[in-house]
Amino acid sequence: MKPITLTIKGLHSFREEQIIDFSSLCDAGVFGIFGPTGSGKSSILDAMTLALYGKVERALNNTHGILNQAEEKLSVSFTFALQKEHHISYKVERAFKRADEMKVRTTLCRLIEISDTQTVLADKASEVNRKIEELLGLTIDDFTRAVVLPQGKFAEFLSLKGADRRQMLQRLFNLEKYGDQLVKRLRAKAQNQYGQKNELLAELNGLGEAGPEALAQAKEAAKQAKAIFHEKKQMRDEALTAFTKAQAIWQYQKELEAYETEQNKLNLLAPTMEEKKTQLNIAEQAETLKPYADALTKAEKQLSQASKEKQEAEKQLLHQRTIYEQMTQEYERARQTKIETEPALLQKKEQLIQLKEIERKKEAALQEKTGLEQQKNEKAQQLIQKKAEAENLQSLLERALTKQTQLKRELEPLQVSVKERKSVQEALRLSENVQRINQNIQKEEQKIGELKKRSSQAAEAYEKLQKQQKDHHEKIDQSFQAIEQLYFYVCEFERALTEWSKREQNQKLEKLKQRDAVRAAELRKELAAELVDGEPCPVCGSIHHDPKAAIANDHEETVTQIDEVIHRIDKELKQAEEYARDMYAAKQLLETYANQLVKQFAFLSQKAPGAEVAAAVEAVQNPQSLQHLIQEWKAMKQDIQEVERKRARLMDETRDQAAEMNKMEDQLTFEQQRIQELEVLIKELQSELSEQTTQFEQAFPHFILSQVQEMQKQIDEKDQQAEGYKERIEKSISFLEEKQQIKEQLQTTTYDLEKELDKLAHQLESQQQLIRQYETDIGRYPLKVASISDELIEVEQSLSHLNEKEQQSYQQLKHTQQLFSEAQSHFSSSERQLQEANQRKQEAEAAWQKETETSPFHKPQEIESAFMDRAVRHTVKQEIEEFEDKRKQCAANLKRISELLKEESLDEEQWTEVQSRKEAAEKALEEATVMSGSAHEHLRVIEENHQRFASIHERLEGLQQEIDRLDKLQTVFKGNTFVEFLAEEQLESVSRDASARLGILTRQRYAIEVDSEGGFVMRDDANGGVRRPVSSLSGGETFLTSLALALALSAQIQLRGEFPLQFFFLDEGFGTLDQDLLDTVITALEKLQSQNLAVGVISHVEELKMRLPKKLIVHPADPSGKGTTVSMELM
């Protein structure tokens, strides 16, 4: 990484924007950064880290107090390149804005890649930070350690002893993660594995019987249940076959009864069906004659109706002829009246219309006259009003001009000169700085008081926690003793169970021997009973037999009884094996708990088992029976569970307590550090206060600091009063201008009103003459009524009445004429219809007589009584057919059922018995099905549990192996041996690199080595490789050695990044060096020059400044308010 440019504005003492061109500075290899103490040299590095990482390491919370007190904004920009041969550079920009007195907030943050074009790689703070770390491969801590070689640190590092040097190496290279952090991770991993193991053991206990024996038993039970199921299924099938046959017979019997009942019902309906057949036959004959009967009846009705209609038409014709003759005479009279009267009325109407128009014009002229008079009066009133307003306005203008002149005279003494104002403002700024610094000092002192108070409270709380921890350790000790005691109890239970098992095994062996003896005796008895005197024994061949051998022996126990005892012993031994496994698991669990406590609490490792062991041994000796031992063991398991609950609770409390203590320790450390930071800040503020006070006294010797605000207040009051006067004067100017305009408008308005009044007077005279002419014209015509309109209405009504009467008479005449014609046509039509109706009646009578000659009907009325509707006849016919079909179907069904029964029968009792047998078989099958399903489900659960059982055992073995490895690792990493080893390795690597660099600086005269105790020694190759301690080095030799060591450490830290840092700052104390040593320093620095490395020397020594060819001069801030500035000097 090679720096190009750095831009700073508003950071610490920098106010105006300052640009540092590192490209020019780094060309010579070595350059200097010079300036007096406090000028802002270190702020250049702060600007670099702020631009890259957004942090200033020496600032509180990395950003508090970094903004210049006189500024509201801060901005930094840093341009750099990663590899010189690549024409790509990067520019990172950040801008901040004040949030309060101490804090700032980010307003701009972006990273730009510069090549032929500019590309924004990131524009958010978090993204920029991540991208910078990706590009450089260094965190801010790595960057600052690699770029800055601080004053005196490496000379001190050279003389440190082994342990202190290793601690410094640990801080430089972040080796802490291989110490406590690694141990914590191992401990956490081990606790996690122990927790998994305990969970698996608990799950194993929760599985219950899941071993191979339980699996075999479950398989056998499922097999038996399946066999029972098949047996019950066969019985059910047989019962179902018998039920099916009996059910068919029973149903046939029920059907036969139903058909016989139906046949009886049909026999009862037979007479009714015969009667319906007869009615249906008569109805069919009536349907054939019905058209003739209907035709005759209809013809008779039509003849009667036609006769009535002819009489009515004749009567109506006479009536309409009379009305027509009357309406003809009335129409002639109305027409004659209209001809005689209408001409005179039309002439009169025309005259009245002309008079009405004249009257309308007269009214319009009168209204026009009234409007003109009203306008004339209004304009006259307006003229008077405007003249009065003009007089008042003239008086007001005179008073306003007088007041304006007075305000201008009063404004003159309130004016403040620019010079006076600027001096007071600058003095006020300095006094406000002093006041602000005083307030900041008070705030920080108050914060220190609060922090000390909180620190004291935290210390008291920490002591209380330590006391609680001591009490807690006693509880843990008690829990540990309880676990040990339970462990020995479990061991004694195992021993007692083992002894009991041995006794039972011995008893079983005795019973087996006893059973063999009883069986042998019974065989001898059976053999003796079959022996016959004189015949050889099949066993011994003797022909003489003891008669006592055939006598039955009374044994205490039979073989069956002995077998029962042996079976009981086997069962109890099997149960004892299960409890032995349970005890072994409990013992392992207690051992795990104890180991966890010992590993976590070192003070327990010194404890030894107490006297409770003897009591535990006595408590479980010689159990009366297995059941007694099991009862005691179950009680013991309750105790184990209770101890585990207490242990788990104590472990949780331990973790909480440790976390609380760590939190308290962190709080105490933070508060102490914060107090120290605030004390340093107060000293800086006090120094700044002194500087600001001195600056004020020098700049304004005639001002008193405490009175500056009062002076500014007086100026502000004058300004405020002057502003008031200025505003009033400005208002008066606009007021006078406005009133002058109003005055001119009033004059124009008055002139216009006078002209309009003259015009209105002439218009009134013209209207008066026109009205008099209209009145003369109207007076020439005499009127019968009061008004022309009323008389015109009367004439129009008379004309309308004549027309309406003639038109009405004409319409009535036309209507009566039409009615008379219609009556004539109706009469002719009725005569014709009567003749036709008579003809139809004669024809219908002839047809009826012809068709009824051979039928039983004589009158049309008889046809109506015998007639049936077609739908009714169809229904009756269908009913008869259905009746016949039912009789046939019923006979066929009776025959079919009789053939199916084949003379078989079944009574109620037999049918009930068959149903009962079928239900019993189905119920038995259902129970067998449930039993089989339950057995197979149990087998499935056992198989799953067995698989889990095997899986848990396999996982437990793997966990135990990993736990053993973790225990070994925890033992290996106890203490800081591994960290010390890494520190020694880093020290060897650094010393080799430093030795090579020192050889270059001293022309291979000196070299650095590490002795057996981890300390540095110098090898003087110019004197035959003599080794001497570093304490014997001169000032110049110490500087050269420290410089070589610093360069080696910087290079080692840079190895973490992807690209090397091609520069660093050397902030060493050169002020204590004499001229000769200074020459040595300059010579050594000049030897560092190369294309890939630039060294910036930060100093205030003038001699060193004169020797370096390129220098960056840092000018301190000016008391007048100007910030720190930089300039470049080239030789």
mmCIF file of C-alpha atoms in Angstrom, residues 347-602:
data_model
loop_
_atom_site.group_PDB
_atom_site.id
_atom_site.type_symbol
_atom_site.label_atom_id
_atom_site.label_comp_id
_atom_site.label_asym_id
_atom_site.label_seq_id
_atom_site.Cartn_x
_atom_site.Cartn_y
_atom_site.Cartn_z
ATOM 1 C CA GLN A 347 -111.143 44.752 -35.848
ATOM 2 C CA LYS A 348 -111.557 45.709 -32.196
ATOM 3 C CA LYS A 349 -108.800 43.257 -31.182
ATOM 4 C CA GLU A 350 -106.274 44.869 -33.596
ATOM 5 C CA GLN A 351 -106.887 48.367 -32.147
ATOM 6 C CA LEU A 352 -106.422 47.126 -28.569
ATOM 7 C CA ILE A 353 -103.096 45.462 -29.429
ATOM 8 C CA GLN A 354 -101.704 48.769 -30.783
ATOM 9 C CA LEU A 355 -102.782 50.661 -27.648
ATOM 10 C CA LYS A 356 -101.182 48.033 -25.411
ATOM 11 C CA GLU A 357 -97.784 48.435 -27.163
ATOM 12 C CA ILE A 358 -97.937 52.246 -26.611
ATOM 13 C CA GLU A 359 -98.741 51.680 -22.938
ATOM 14 C CA ARG A 360 -95.742 49.264 -22.611
ATOM 15 C CA LYS A 361 -93.344 51.860 -24.080
ATOM 16 C CA LYS A 362 -94.709 54.486 -21.667
ATOM 17 C CA GLU A 363 -94.004 52.175 -18.680
ATOM 18 C CA ALA A 364 -90.457 51.503 -19.941
ATOM 19 C CA ALA A 365 -89.839 55.241 -20.290
ATOM 20 C CA LEU A 366 -91.097 55.817 -16.723
ATOM 21 C CA GLN A 367 -88.772 53.123 -15.368
ATOM 22 C CA GLU A 368 -85.818 54.573 -17.311
ATOM 23 C CA LYS A 369 -86.596 58.019 -15.837
ATOM 24 C CA THR A 370 -86.705 56.609 -12.294
ATOM 25 C CA GLY A 371 -83.341 54.831 -12.778
ATOM 26 C CA LEU A 372 -81.702 58.005 -14.128
ATOM 27 C CA GLU A 373 -82.956 60.037 -11.184
ATOM 28 C CA GLN A 374 -81.581 57.420 -8.738
ATOM 29 C CA GLN A 375 -78.184 57.425 -10.514
ATOM 30 C CA LYS A 376 -78.067 61.225 -10.412
ATOM 31 C CA ASN A 377 -78.721 61.274 -6.652
ATOM 32 C CA GLU A 378 -76.087 58.544 -6.005
ATOM 33 C CA LYS A 379 -73.427 60.315 -8.090
ATOM 34 C CA ALA A 380 -74.104 63.592 -6.295
ATOM 35 C CA GLN A 381 -73.683 61.868 -2.924
ATOM 36 C CA GLN A 382 -70.436 60.190 -4.090
ATOM 37 C CA LEU A 383 -69.071 63.537 -5.238
ATOM 38 C CA ILE A 384 -69.662 65.077 -1.814
ATOM 39 C CA GLN A 385 -68.020 62.058 -0.089
ATOM 40 C CA LYS A 386 -64.901 62.051 -2.340
ATOM 41 C CA LYS A 387 -64.323 65.759 -1.765
ATOM 42 C CA ALA A 388 -64.423 65.169 2.019
ATOM 43 C CA GLU A 389 -61.988 62.211 1.725
ATOM 44 C CA ALA A 390 -59.537 64.310 -0.300
ATOM 45 C CA GLU A 391 -59.493 66.998 2.413
ATOM 46 C CA ASN A 392 -58.869 64.393 5.203
ATOM 47 C CA LEU A 393 -56.106 62.671 3.185
ATOM 48 C CA GLN A 394 -54.252 65.962 2.649
ATOM 49 C CA SER A 395 -54.205 66.537 6.410
ATOM 50 C CA LEU A 396 -52.945 62.975 7.050
ATOM 51 C CA LEU A 397 -50.054 63.360 4.541
ATOM 52 C CA GLU A 398 -48.839 66.497 6.275
ATOM 53 C CA ARG A 399 -48.786 64.758 9.712
ATOM 54 C CA ALA A 400 -46.955 61.640 8.289
ATOM 55 C CA LEU A 401 -44.140 63.728 6.773
ATOM 56 C CA THR A 402 -43.592 65.439 10.118
ATOM 57 C CA LYS A 403 -43.362 62.042 11.965
ATOM 58 C CA GLN A 404 -40.908 60.589 9.404
ATOM 59 C CA THR A 405 -38.499 63.479 9.899
ATOM 60 C CA GLN A 406 -38.624 62.949 13.671
ATOM 61 C CA LEU A 407 -37.805 59.158 13.341
ATOM 62 C CA LYS A 408 -34.730 59.860 11.209
ATOM 63 C CA ARG A 409 -33.371 62.253 13.847
ATOM 64 C CA GLU A 410 -33.880 59.622 16.617
ATOM 65 C CA LEU A 411 -32.152 56.852 14.539
ATOM 66 C CA GLU A 412 -28.781 58.631 14.195
ATOM 67 C CA PRO A 413 -27.441 58.044 17.803
ATOM 68 C CA LEU A 414 -28.287 54.297 17.642
ATOM 69 C CA GLN A 415 -25.859 53.478 14.765
ATOM 70 C CA VAL A 416 -22.786 51.251 15.715
ATOM 71 C CA SER A 417 -19.568 51.392 13.711
ATOM 72 C CA VAL A 418 -18.297 48.333 11.858
ATOM 73 C CA LYS A 419 -14.951 48.379 13.677
ATOM 74 C CA GLU A 420 -16.567 48.478 17.136
ATOM 75 C CA ARG A 421 -18.999 45.707 16.209
ATOM 76 C CA LYS A 422 -16.235 43.421 14.818
ATOM 77 C CA SER A 423 -14.024 43.892 17.911
ATOM 78 C CA VAL A 424 -16.850 43.097 20.311
ATOM 79 C CA GLN A 425 -17.926 40.050 18.251
ATOM 80 C CA GLU A 426 -14.387 38.603 18.225
ATOM 81 C CA ALA A 427 -14.023 39.250 21.947
ATOM 82 C CA LEU A 428 -17.419 37.599 22.503
ATOM 83 C CA ARG A 429 -16.302 34.531 20.511
ATOM 84 C CA LEU A 430 -13.209 34.147 22.673
ATOM 85 C CA SER A 431 -15.195 34.700 25.882
ATOM 86 C CA GLU A 432 -17.761 32.087 24.766
ATOM 87 C CA ASN A 433 -14.895 29.640 24.148
ATOM 88 C CA VAL A 434 -13.671 30.294 27.695
ATOM 89 C CA GLN A 435 -17.181 29.873 29.080
ATOM 90 C CA ARG A 436 -17.744 26.690 27.052
ATOM 91 C CA ILE A 437 -14.445 25.217 28.245
ATOM 92 C CA ASN A 438 -15.382 26.048 31.859
ATOM 93 C CA GLN A 439 -18.744 24.348 31.371
ATOM 94 C CA ASN A 440 -17.060 21.312 29.837
ATOM 95 C CA ILE A 441 -14.650 21.124 32.783
ATOM 96 C CA GLN A 442 -17.573 21.250 35.219
ATOM 97 C CA LYS A 443 -19.456 18.577 33.240
ATOM 98 C CA GLU A 444 -16.430 16.283 33.114
ATOM 99 C CA GLU A 445 -15.731 16.810 36.864
ATOM 100 C CA GLN A 446 -19.368 15.962 37.523
ATOM 101 C CA LYS A 447 -19.021 12.837 35.365
ATOM 102 C CA ILE A 448 -15.891 11.837 37.317
ATOM 103 C CA GLY A 449 -17.827 12.240 40.575
ATOM 104 C CA GLU A 450 -20.666 10.095 39.272
ATOM 105 C CA LEU A 451 -18.222 7.492 37.926
ATOM 106 C CA LYS A 452 -16.366 7.323 41.258
ATOM 107 C CA LYS A 453 -19.667 6.925 43.047
ATOM 108 C CA ARG A 454 -20.752 4.143 40.667
ATOM 109 C CA SER A 455 -17.295 2.580 40.917
ATOM 110 C CA SER A 456 -17.534 2.550 44.712
ATOM 111 C CA GLN A 457 -20.995 0.975 44.542
ATOM 112 C CA ALA A 458 -19.740 -1.576 42.025
ATOM 113 C CA ALA A 459 -16.757 -2.429 44.258
ATOM 114 C CA GLU A 460 -19.096 -3.002 47.213
ATOM 115 C CA ALA A 461 -21.330 -5.158 45.018
ATOM 116 C CA TYR A 462 -18.249 -7.080 43.823
ATOM 117 C CA GLU A 463 -17.167 -7.769 47.419
ATOM 118 C CA LYS A 464 -20.687 -8.958 48.162
ATOM 119 C CA LEU A 465 -20.516 -11.267 45.157
ATOM 120 C CA GLN A 466 -17.190 -12.643 46.386
ATOM 121 C CA LYS A 467 -18.778 -13.449 49.739
ATOM 122 C CA GLN A 468 -21.711 -15.069 47.938
ATOM 123 C CA GLN A 469 -19.228 -17.028 45.843
ATOM 124 C CA LYS A 470 -17.574 -18.328 49.020
ATOM 125 C CA ASP A 471 -20.968 -19.437 50.378
ATOM 126 C CA HIS A 472 -21.734 -20.931 46.986
ATOM 127 C CA HIS A 473 -18.483 -22.927 47.058
ATOM 128 C CA GLU A 474 -19.530 -24.395 50.402
ATOM 129 C CA LYS A 475 -22.833 -25.508 48.818
ATOM 130 C CA ILE A 476 -20.894 -26.982 45.905
ATOM 131 C CA ASP A 477 -18.622 -28.798 48.368
ATOM 132 C CA GLN A 478 -21.697 -30.214 50.097
ATOM 133 C CA SER A 479 -23.146 -31.270 46.743
ATOM 134 C CA PHE A 480 -19.832 -32.903 45.815
ATOM 135 C CA GLN A 481 -19.749 -34.808 49.132
ATOM 136 C CA ALA A 482 -23.359 -35.900 48.571
ATOM 137 C CA ILE A 483 -22.454 -37.181 45.086
ATOM 138 C CA GLU A 484 -19.431 -39.079 46.507
ATOM 139 C CA GLN A 485 -21.556 -40.533 49.271
ATOM 140 C CA LEU A 486 -24.215 -41.634 46.770
ATOM 141 C CA TYR A 487 -21.466 -43.066 44.560
ATOM 142 C CA PHE A 488 -20.198 -45.286 47.400
ATOM 143 C CA TYR A 489 -23.767 -46.204 48.273
ATOM 144 C CA VAL A 490 -24.294 -47.350 44.679
ATOM 145 C CA CYS A 491 -21.040 -49.340 44.852
ATOM 146 C CA GLU A 492 -22.255 -51.048 48.016
ATOM 147 C CA PHE A 493 -25.601 -51.762 46.373
ATOM 148 C CA GLU A 494 -23.733 -53.389 43.496
ATOM 149 C CA ARG A 495 -21.688 -55.448 45.931
ATOM 150 C CA ALA A 496 -24.781 -56.503 47.901
ATOM 151 C CA LEU A 497 -26.617 -57.394 44.689
ATOM 152 C CA THR A 498 -23.611 -59.414 43.516
ATOM 153 C CA GLU A 499 -23.458 -61.361 46.813
ATOM 154 C CA TRP A 500 -27.195 -62.004 46.641
ATOM 155 C CA SER A 501 -26.851 -63.227 43.037
ATOM 156 C CA LYS A 502 -24.049 -65.619 44.117
ATOM 157 C CA ARG A 503 -26.208 -67.031 46.914
ATOM 158 C CA GLU A 504 -29.096 -67.504 44.517
ATOM 159 C CA GLN A 505 -26.812 -69.222 41.984
ATOM 160 C CA ASN A 506 -25.632 -71.572 44.728
ATOM 161 C CA GLN A 507 -29.216 -72.248 45.743
ATOM 162 C CA LYS A 508 -30.100 -72.938 42.099
ATOM 163 C CA LEU A 509 -27.231 -75.468 41.856
ATOM 164 C CA GLU A 510 -28.441 -77.214 45.037
ATOM 165 C CA LYS A 511 -31.982 -77.372 43.638
ATOM 166 C CA LEU A 512 -30.716 -78.848 40.370
ATOM 167 C CA LYS A 513 -28.858 -81.552 42.297
ATOM 168 C CA GLN A 514 -31.916 -82.200 44.420
ATOM 169 C CA ARG A 515 -34.088 -82.511 41.295
ATOM 170 C CA ASP A 516 -31.667 -85.039 39.802
ATOM 171 C CA ALA A 517 -31.760 -87.065 43.025
ATOM 172 C CA VAL A 518 -35.572 -87.086 43.110
ATOM 173 C CA ARG A 519 -35.747 -88.156 39.479
ATOM 174 C CA ALA A 520 -33.241 -91.003 40.126
ATOM 175 C CA ALA A 521 -35.277 -92.198 43.129
ATOM 176 C CA GLU A 522 -38.473 -92.225 41.111
ATOM 177 C CA LEU A 523 -36.767 -94.247 38.349
ATOM 178 C CA ARG A 524 -35.506 -96.760 40.881
ATOM 179 C CA LYS A 525 -38.978 -97.066 42.284
ATOM 180 C CA GLU A 526 -40.509 -97.676 38.852
ATOM 181 C CA LEU A 527 -37.813 -100.261 38.012
ATOM 182 C CA ALA A 528 -38.241 -102.112 41.309
ATOM 183 C CA ALA A 529 -41.981 -102.281 40.817
ATOM 184 C CA GLU A 530 -41.484 -104.073 37.485
ATOM 185 C CA LEU A 531 -38.891 -106.674 38.812
ATOM 186 C CA VAL A 532 -39.949 -110.312 39.225
ATOM 187 C CA ASP A 533 -38.204 -112.721 41.572
ATOM 188 C CA GLY A 534 -35.949 -115.075 39.724
ATOM 189 C CA GLU A 535 -35.633 -112.819 36.660
ATOM 190 C CA PRO A 536 -32.415 -110.819 36.241
ATOM 191 C CA CYS A 537 -32.442 -107.055 36.803
ATOM 192 C CA PRO A 538 -31.873 -105.155 33.508
ATOM 193 C CA VAL A 539 -29.492 -102.817 35.360
ATOM 194 C CA CYS A 540 -27.335 -104.991 37.640
ATOM 195 C CA GLY A 541 -28.327 -108.506 36.412
ATOM 196 C CA SER A 542 -29.174 -109.728 39.934
ATOM 197 C CA ILE A 543 -32.033 -112.227 40.298
ATOM 198 C CA HIS A 544 -32.598 -111.341 43.987
ATOM 199 C CA HIS A 545 -34.515 -108.087 44.529
ATOM 200 C CA ASP A 546 -35.039 -106.005 47.653
ATOM 201 C CA PRO A 547 -38.786 -105.626 48.204
ATOM 202 C CA LYS A 548 -38.198 -102.321 50.059
ATOM 203 C CA ALA A 549 -37.104 -100.659 46.801
ATOM 204 C CA ALA A 550 -40.624 -100.855 45.420
ATOM 205 C CA ILE A 551 -42.073 -99.064 48.451
ATOM 206 C CA ALA A 552 -42.788 -95.333 47.676
ATOM 207 C CA ASN A 553 -40.467 -92.830 49.378
ATOM 208 C CA ASP A 554 -42.012 -89.691 50.825
ATOM 209 C CA HIS A 555 -39.846 -86.884 49.407
ATOM 210 C CA GLU A 556 -40.197 -83.385 50.812
ATOM 211 C CA GLU A 557 -40.463 -81.861 47.306
ATOM 212 C CA THR A 558 -41.524 -83.216 43.986
ATOM 213 C CA VAL A 559 -39.772 -82.494 40.695
ATOM 214 C CA THR A 560 -42.525 -80.027 39.772
ATOM 215 C CA GLN A 561 -42.059 -78.047 42.968
ATOM 216 C CA ILE A 562 -38.286 -77.946 42.489
ATOM 217 C CA ASP A 563 -38.745 -76.723 38.919
ATOM 218 C CA GLU A 564 -40.970 -73.939 40.191
ATOM 219 C CA VAL A 565 -38.269 -72.843 42.650
ATOM 220 C CA ILE A 566 -35.624 -72.926 39.892
ATOM 221 C CA HIS A 567 -37.896 -70.898 37.597
ATOM 222 C CA ARG A 568 -38.415 -68.332 40.363
ATOM 223 C CA ILE A 569 -34.647 -68.093 40.936
ATOM 224 C CA ASP A 570 -34.014 -67.618 37.187
ATOM 225 C CA LYS A 571 -36.626 -64.893 37.063
ATOM 226 C CA GLU A 572 -35.147 -63.073 40.062
ATOM 227 C CA LEU A 573 -31.601 -63.423 38.654
ATOM 228 C CA LYS A 574 -32.748 -61.906 35.374
ATOM 229 C CA GLN A 575 -34.387 -59.060 37.296
ATOM 230 C CA ALA A 576 -31.172 -58.641 39.289
ATOM 231 C CA GLU A 577 -29.174 -58.314 36.048
ATOM 232 C CA GLU A 578 -31.436 -55.488 34.911
ATOM 233 C CA TYR A 579 -31.003 -53.656 38.213
ATOM 234 C CA ALA A 580 -27.262 -54.265 38.056
ATOM 235 C CA ARG A 581 -27.169 -52.462 34.705
ATOM 236 C CA ASP A 582 -29.271 -49.685 36.201
ATOM 237 C CA MET A 583 -26.823 -49.374 39.122
ATOM 238 C CA TYR A 584 -23.863 -49.316 36.756
ATOM 239 C CA ALA A 585 -25.467 -46.498 34.722
ATOM 240 C CA ALA A 586 -26.189 -44.557 37.919
ATOM 241 C CA LYS A 587 -22.588 -45.027 39.073
ATOM 242 C CA GLN A 588 -21.284 -43.769 35.710
ATOM 243 C CA LEU A 589 -23.637 -40.794 35.903
ATOM 244 C CA LEU A 590 -22.479 -39.903 39.448
ATOM 245 C CA GLU A 591 -18.874 -40.299 38.388
ATOM 246 C CA THR A 592 -19.510 -37.903 35.470
ATOM 247 C CA TYR A 593 -21.132 -35.357 37.803
ATOM 248 C CA ALA A 594 -18.212 -35.586 40.220
ATOM 249 C CA ASN A 595 -15.620 -35.199 37.427
ATOM 250 C CA GLN A 596 -17.450 -32.167 36.071
ATOM 251 C CA LEU A 597 -17.433 -30.521 39.503
ATOM 252 C CA VAL A 598 -13.753 -31.317 40.071
ATOM 253 C CA LYS A 599 -12.773 -29.962 36.651
ATOM 254 C CA GLN A 600 -14.770 -26.774 37.115
ATOM 255 C CA PHE A 601 -13.871 -26.187 40.778
ATOM 256 C CA ALA A 602 -10.195 -26.835 41.532
#
